[in-house]
Protein backbone atom coordinates (compact mmCIF):
# COMPACT_ATOMS: atom_id res chain seq x y z
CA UNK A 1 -144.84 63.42 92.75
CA UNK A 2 -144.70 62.17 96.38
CA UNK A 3 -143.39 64.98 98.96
CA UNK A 4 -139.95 65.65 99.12
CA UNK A 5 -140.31 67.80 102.76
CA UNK A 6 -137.25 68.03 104.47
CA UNK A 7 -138.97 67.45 108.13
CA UNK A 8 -137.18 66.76 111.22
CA UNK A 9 -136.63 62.86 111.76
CA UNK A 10 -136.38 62.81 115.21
CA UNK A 11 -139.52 64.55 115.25
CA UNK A 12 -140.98 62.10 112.81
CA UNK A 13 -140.40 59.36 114.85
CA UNK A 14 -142.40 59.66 117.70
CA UNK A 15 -139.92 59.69 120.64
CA UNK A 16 -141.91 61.24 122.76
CA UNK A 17 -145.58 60.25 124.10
CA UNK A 18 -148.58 62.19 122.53
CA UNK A 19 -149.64 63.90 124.90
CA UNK A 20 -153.52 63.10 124.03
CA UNK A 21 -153.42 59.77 123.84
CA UNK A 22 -150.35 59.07 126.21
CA UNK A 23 -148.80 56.64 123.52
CA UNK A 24 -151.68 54.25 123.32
CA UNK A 25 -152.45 55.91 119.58
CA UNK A 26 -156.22 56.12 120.58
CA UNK A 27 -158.54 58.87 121.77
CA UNK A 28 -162.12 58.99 123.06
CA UNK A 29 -164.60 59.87 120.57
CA UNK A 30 -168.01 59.23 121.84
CA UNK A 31 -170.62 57.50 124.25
CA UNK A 32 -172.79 55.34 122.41
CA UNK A 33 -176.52 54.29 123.18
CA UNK A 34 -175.41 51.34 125.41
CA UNK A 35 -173.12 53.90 127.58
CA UNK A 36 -169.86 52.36 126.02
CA UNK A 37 -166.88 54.44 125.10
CA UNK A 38 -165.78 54.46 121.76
CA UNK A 39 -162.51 55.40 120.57
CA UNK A 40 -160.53 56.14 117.69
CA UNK A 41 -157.30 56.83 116.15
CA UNK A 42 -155.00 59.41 117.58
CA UNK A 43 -153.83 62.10 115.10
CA UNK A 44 -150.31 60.75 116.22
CA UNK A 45 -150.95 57.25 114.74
CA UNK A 46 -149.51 58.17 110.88
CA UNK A 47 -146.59 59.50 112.41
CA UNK A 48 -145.68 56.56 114.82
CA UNK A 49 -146.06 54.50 111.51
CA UNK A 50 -143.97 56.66 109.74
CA UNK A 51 -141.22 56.21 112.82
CA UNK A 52 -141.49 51.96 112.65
CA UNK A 53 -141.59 51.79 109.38
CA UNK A 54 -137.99 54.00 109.30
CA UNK A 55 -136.57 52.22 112.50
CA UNK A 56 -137.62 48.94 110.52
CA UNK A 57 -136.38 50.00 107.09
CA UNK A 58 -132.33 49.46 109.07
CA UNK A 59 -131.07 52.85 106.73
CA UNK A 60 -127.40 53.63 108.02
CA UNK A 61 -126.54 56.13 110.55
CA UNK A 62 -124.83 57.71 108.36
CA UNK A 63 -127.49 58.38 105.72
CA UNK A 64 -129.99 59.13 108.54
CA UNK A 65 -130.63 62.80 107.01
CA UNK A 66 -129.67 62.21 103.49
CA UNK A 67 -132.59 63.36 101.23
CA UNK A 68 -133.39 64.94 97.89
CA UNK A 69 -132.69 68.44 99.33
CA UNK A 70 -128.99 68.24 100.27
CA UNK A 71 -127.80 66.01 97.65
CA UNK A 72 -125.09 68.42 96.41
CA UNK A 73 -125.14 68.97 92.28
CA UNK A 74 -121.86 69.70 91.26
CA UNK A 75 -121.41 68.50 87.87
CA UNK A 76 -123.94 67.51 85.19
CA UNK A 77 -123.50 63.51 85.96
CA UNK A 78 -124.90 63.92 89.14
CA UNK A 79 -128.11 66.37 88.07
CA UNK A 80 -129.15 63.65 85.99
CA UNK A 81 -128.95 61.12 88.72
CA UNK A 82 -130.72 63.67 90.89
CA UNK A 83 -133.69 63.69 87.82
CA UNK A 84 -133.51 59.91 87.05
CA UNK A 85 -134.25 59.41 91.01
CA UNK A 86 -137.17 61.97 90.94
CA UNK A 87 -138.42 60.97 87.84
CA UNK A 88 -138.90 57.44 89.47
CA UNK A 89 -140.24 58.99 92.57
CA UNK A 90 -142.94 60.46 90.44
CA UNK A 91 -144.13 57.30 88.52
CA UNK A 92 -144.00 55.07 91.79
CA UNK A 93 -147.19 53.48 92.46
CA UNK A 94 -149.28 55.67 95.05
CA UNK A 95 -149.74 53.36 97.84
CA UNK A 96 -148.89 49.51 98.35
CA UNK A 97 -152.61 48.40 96.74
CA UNK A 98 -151.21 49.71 93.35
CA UNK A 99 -147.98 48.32 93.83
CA UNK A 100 -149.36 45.25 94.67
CA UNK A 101 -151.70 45.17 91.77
CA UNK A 102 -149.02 46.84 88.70
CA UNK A 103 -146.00 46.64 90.61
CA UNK A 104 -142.84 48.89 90.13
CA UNK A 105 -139.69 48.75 87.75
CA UNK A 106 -136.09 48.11 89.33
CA UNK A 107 -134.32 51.47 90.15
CA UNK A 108 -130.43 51.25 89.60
CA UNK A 109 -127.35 53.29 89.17
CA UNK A 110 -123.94 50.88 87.59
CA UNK A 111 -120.50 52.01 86.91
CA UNK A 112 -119.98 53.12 83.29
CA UNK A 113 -116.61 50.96 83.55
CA UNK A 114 -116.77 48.37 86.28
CA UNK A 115 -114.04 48.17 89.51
CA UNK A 116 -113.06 44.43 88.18
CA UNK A 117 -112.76 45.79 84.82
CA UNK A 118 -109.85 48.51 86.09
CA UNK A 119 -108.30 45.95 88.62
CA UNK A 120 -107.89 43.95 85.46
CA UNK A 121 -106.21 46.76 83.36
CA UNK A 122 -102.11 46.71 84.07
CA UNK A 123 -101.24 49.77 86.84
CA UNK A 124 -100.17 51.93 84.33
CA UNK A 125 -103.14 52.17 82.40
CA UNK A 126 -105.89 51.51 85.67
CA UNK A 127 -104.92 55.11 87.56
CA UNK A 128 -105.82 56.57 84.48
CA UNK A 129 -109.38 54.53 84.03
CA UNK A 130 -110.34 54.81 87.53
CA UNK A 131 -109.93 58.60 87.50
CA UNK A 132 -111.65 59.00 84.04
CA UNK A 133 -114.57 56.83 84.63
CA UNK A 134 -114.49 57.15 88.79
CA UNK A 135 -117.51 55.39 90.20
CA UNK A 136 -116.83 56.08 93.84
CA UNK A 137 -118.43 59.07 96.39
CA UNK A 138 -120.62 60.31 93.73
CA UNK A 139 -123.83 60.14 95.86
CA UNK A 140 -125.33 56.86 94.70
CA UNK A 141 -126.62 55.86 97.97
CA UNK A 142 -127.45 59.03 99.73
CA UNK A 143 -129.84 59.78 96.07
CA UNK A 144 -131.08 56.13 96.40
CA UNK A 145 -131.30 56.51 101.03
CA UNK A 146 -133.76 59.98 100.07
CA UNK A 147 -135.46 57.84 97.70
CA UNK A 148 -136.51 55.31 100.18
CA UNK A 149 -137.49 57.51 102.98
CA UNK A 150 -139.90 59.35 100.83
CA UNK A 151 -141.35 55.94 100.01
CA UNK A 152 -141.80 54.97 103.62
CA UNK A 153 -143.18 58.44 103.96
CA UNK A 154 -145.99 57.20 101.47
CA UNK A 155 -146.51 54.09 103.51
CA UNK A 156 -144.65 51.47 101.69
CA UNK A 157 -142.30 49.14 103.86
CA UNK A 158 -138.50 49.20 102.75
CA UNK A 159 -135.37 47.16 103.79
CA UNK A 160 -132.16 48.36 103.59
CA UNK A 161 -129.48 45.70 103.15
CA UNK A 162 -125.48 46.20 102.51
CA UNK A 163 -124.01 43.68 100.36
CA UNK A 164 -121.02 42.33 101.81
CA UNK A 165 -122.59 42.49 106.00
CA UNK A 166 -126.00 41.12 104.34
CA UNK A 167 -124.48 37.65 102.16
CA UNK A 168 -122.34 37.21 104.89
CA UNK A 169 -124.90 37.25 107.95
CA UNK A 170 -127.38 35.20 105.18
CA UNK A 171 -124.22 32.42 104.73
CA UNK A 172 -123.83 32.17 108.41
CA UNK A 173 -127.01 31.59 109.21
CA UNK A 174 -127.47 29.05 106.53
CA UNK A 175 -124.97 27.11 108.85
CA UNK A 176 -126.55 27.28 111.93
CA UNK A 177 -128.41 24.13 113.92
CA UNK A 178 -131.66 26.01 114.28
CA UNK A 179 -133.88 24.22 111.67
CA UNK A 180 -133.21 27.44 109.01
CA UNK A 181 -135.10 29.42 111.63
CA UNK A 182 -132.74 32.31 111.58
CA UNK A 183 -131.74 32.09 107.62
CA UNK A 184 -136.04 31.52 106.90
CA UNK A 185 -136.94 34.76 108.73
CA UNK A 186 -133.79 36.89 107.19
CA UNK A 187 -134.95 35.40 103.61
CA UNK A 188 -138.79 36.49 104.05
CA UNK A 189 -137.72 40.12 105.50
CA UNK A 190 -135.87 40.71 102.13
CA UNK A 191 -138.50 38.75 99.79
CA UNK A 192 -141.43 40.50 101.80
CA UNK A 193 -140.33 44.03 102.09
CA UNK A 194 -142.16 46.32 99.32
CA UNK A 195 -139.07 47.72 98.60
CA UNK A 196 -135.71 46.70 98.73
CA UNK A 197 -132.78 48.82 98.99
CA UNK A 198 -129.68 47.08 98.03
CA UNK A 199 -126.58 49.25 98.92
CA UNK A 200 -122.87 48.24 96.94
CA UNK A 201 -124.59 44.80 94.97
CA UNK A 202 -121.78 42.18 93.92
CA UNK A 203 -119.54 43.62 96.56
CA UNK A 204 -118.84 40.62 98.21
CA UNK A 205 -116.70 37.73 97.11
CA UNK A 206 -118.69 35.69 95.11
CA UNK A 207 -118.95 31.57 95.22
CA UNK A 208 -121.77 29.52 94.14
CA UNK A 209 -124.13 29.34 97.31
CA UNK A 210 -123.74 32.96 96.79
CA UNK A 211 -124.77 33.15 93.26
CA UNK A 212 -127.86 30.92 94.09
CA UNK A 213 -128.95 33.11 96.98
CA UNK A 214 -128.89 36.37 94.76
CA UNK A 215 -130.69 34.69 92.01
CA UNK A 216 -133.48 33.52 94.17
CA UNK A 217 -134.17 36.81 95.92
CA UNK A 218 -134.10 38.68 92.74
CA UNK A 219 -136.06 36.16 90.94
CA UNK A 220 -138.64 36.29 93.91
CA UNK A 221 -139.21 39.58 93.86
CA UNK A 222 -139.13 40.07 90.08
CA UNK A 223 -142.39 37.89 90.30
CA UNK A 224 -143.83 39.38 92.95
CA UNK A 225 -143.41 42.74 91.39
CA UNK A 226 -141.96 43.99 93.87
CA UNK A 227 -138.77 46.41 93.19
CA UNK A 228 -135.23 46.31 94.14
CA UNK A 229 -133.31 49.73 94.44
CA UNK A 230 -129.89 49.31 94.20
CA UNK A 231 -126.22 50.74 93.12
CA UNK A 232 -122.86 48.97 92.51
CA UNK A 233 -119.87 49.73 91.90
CA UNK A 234 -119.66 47.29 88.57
CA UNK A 235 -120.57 48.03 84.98
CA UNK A 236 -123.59 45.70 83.85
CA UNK A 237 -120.95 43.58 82.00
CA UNK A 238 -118.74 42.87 85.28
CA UNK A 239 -121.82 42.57 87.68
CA UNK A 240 -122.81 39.56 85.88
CA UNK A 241 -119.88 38.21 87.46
CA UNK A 242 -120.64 38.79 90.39
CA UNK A 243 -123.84 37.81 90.94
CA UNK A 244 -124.34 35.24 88.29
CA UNK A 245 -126.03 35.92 84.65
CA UNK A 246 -129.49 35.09 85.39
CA UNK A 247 -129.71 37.44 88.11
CA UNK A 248 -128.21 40.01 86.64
CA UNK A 249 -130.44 39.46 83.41
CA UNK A 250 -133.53 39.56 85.85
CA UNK A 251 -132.04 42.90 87.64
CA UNK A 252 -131.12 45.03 84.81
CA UNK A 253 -133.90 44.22 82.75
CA UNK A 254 -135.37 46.53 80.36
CA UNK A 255 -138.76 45.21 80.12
CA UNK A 256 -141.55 48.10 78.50
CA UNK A 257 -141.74 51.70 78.81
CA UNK A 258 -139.39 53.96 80.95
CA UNK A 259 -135.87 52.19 81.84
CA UNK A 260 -134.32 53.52 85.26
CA UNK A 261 -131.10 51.61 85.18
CA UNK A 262 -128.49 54.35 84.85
CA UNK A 263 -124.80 53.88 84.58
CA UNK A 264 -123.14 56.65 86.32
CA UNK A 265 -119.38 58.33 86.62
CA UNK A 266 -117.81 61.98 88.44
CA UNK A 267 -115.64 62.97 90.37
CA UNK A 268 -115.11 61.22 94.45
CA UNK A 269 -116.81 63.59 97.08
CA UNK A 270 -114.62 61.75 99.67
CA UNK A 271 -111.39 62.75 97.59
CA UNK A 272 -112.42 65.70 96.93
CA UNK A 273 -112.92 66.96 100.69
């Protein structure tokens, strides 16, 4: 299993120069025969890669120190979630030559009853639904935000995206008069990324450009191996809706061995404060 240490982040990052190297990340090591200096890496190095690849990975302020240590266990839902994600932790390739070679599984956690399934039911009937089968501030993210920093901790580069701010920013610059520069570079961030965290997935309002966007990043990465963690707020029924069936059918699938697609239900931290 890959280290769950709660360290310091600000720490971790690097904000301050090394004070042996003086933030070039190199030290002197030796004269050789010729009279030339030779240098090599500063101890500091690993954890100045550790910082960029956080920084780069765009994880919310507010999930800055979310990690596997103070998700909060309160019912038996959400210590099976807390398993599930360490369970995945442990059989995640071991650095980004194995995941390139055998790649990794999708990692998800769905709503046992979806939120377009309740809006659907009549009022009488949906307060009682959505309080039974409550999919909302049970700790999805923060379980899936720990999960991802003890992958970059390992090395691997991750991308956080939120659905609704991401689909809208990709739309827009879709439309812009700059030869697809802007919508090329934001499509081979998310297709390139080892991992890709995809926080609240068929939240926004779907059309068919939409539906063709999700489809193609999915698709990409399900050849490429390369996994997408993510959590929604649907049921695997409704989020078919949402994103279109042969993305969803490419997201959730099954596919040989261990299956870490979990559907997931308790009571609303939020509420509950």
């Amino acid at each position: 299993m890959n280290s769950t240490n709660n360290s310091n982040e600000t720490s971790e990052l690097g904000e301050t120069k090394c004070p042996k190297c003086y933030g070039t990340e190199v030290v002197f090591d030796y004269k050789d025969e010729n009279g030339y200096e030779i240098y090599k890496p500063c101890a500091c190095r690993e954890r100045n890669a550790w910082g960029r690849r956080f920084k780069n990975a765009l994880i919310p302020e507010e999930f800055v120190h979310a990690n596997l240590e103070n998700y909060e266990r309160e019912n038996e839902n959400q210590q099976k979630m807390f398993e599930q994600t360490v369970k995945y932790l442990e059989s995640f390739p071991d650095d980004r030559d194995e995941l390139q070679e055998v790649g990794a599984k999708n990692f998800g956690f769905t709503a046992t009853i979806g939120e377009q399934r309740i809006r659907a039911l009549n009022p009488g009937d949906r307060s009682e639904i959505k309080h039974k089968h409550n999919n909302f501030g049970i700790g999805k993210t923060h379980l899936q935000i720990a999960l991802a920093k003890q992958l970059i901790k390992q090395g691997f580069n991750v991308l956080v995206v939120s659905d609704v701010s991401f689909m809208d920013e990709m739309m827009n610059a879709k439309r812009m008069s700059d030869d697809g520069e802007s919508y090329n570079r934001m499509l081979n961030s998310v297709l390139s990324a080892d991992v890709l965290v995809w926080d609240d997935i068929g939240k926004a309002k779907p059309t068919e450009a939409k539906e063709g966007l999700y489809y193609m990043i999915v698709n990409e990465r399900y050849k490429r191996k390369r996994p997408i963690i993510f959590n929604t707020n649907e049921d695997k029924n409704t989020l078919a809706d949402r994103i279109g069936y042969a993305a969803n059918s490419r997201l959730l699938e099954r596919g040989q061995g261990e299956y870490y697609v979990m559907e997931t239900e308790g009571i609303d931290w939020r509420l509950k404060k």
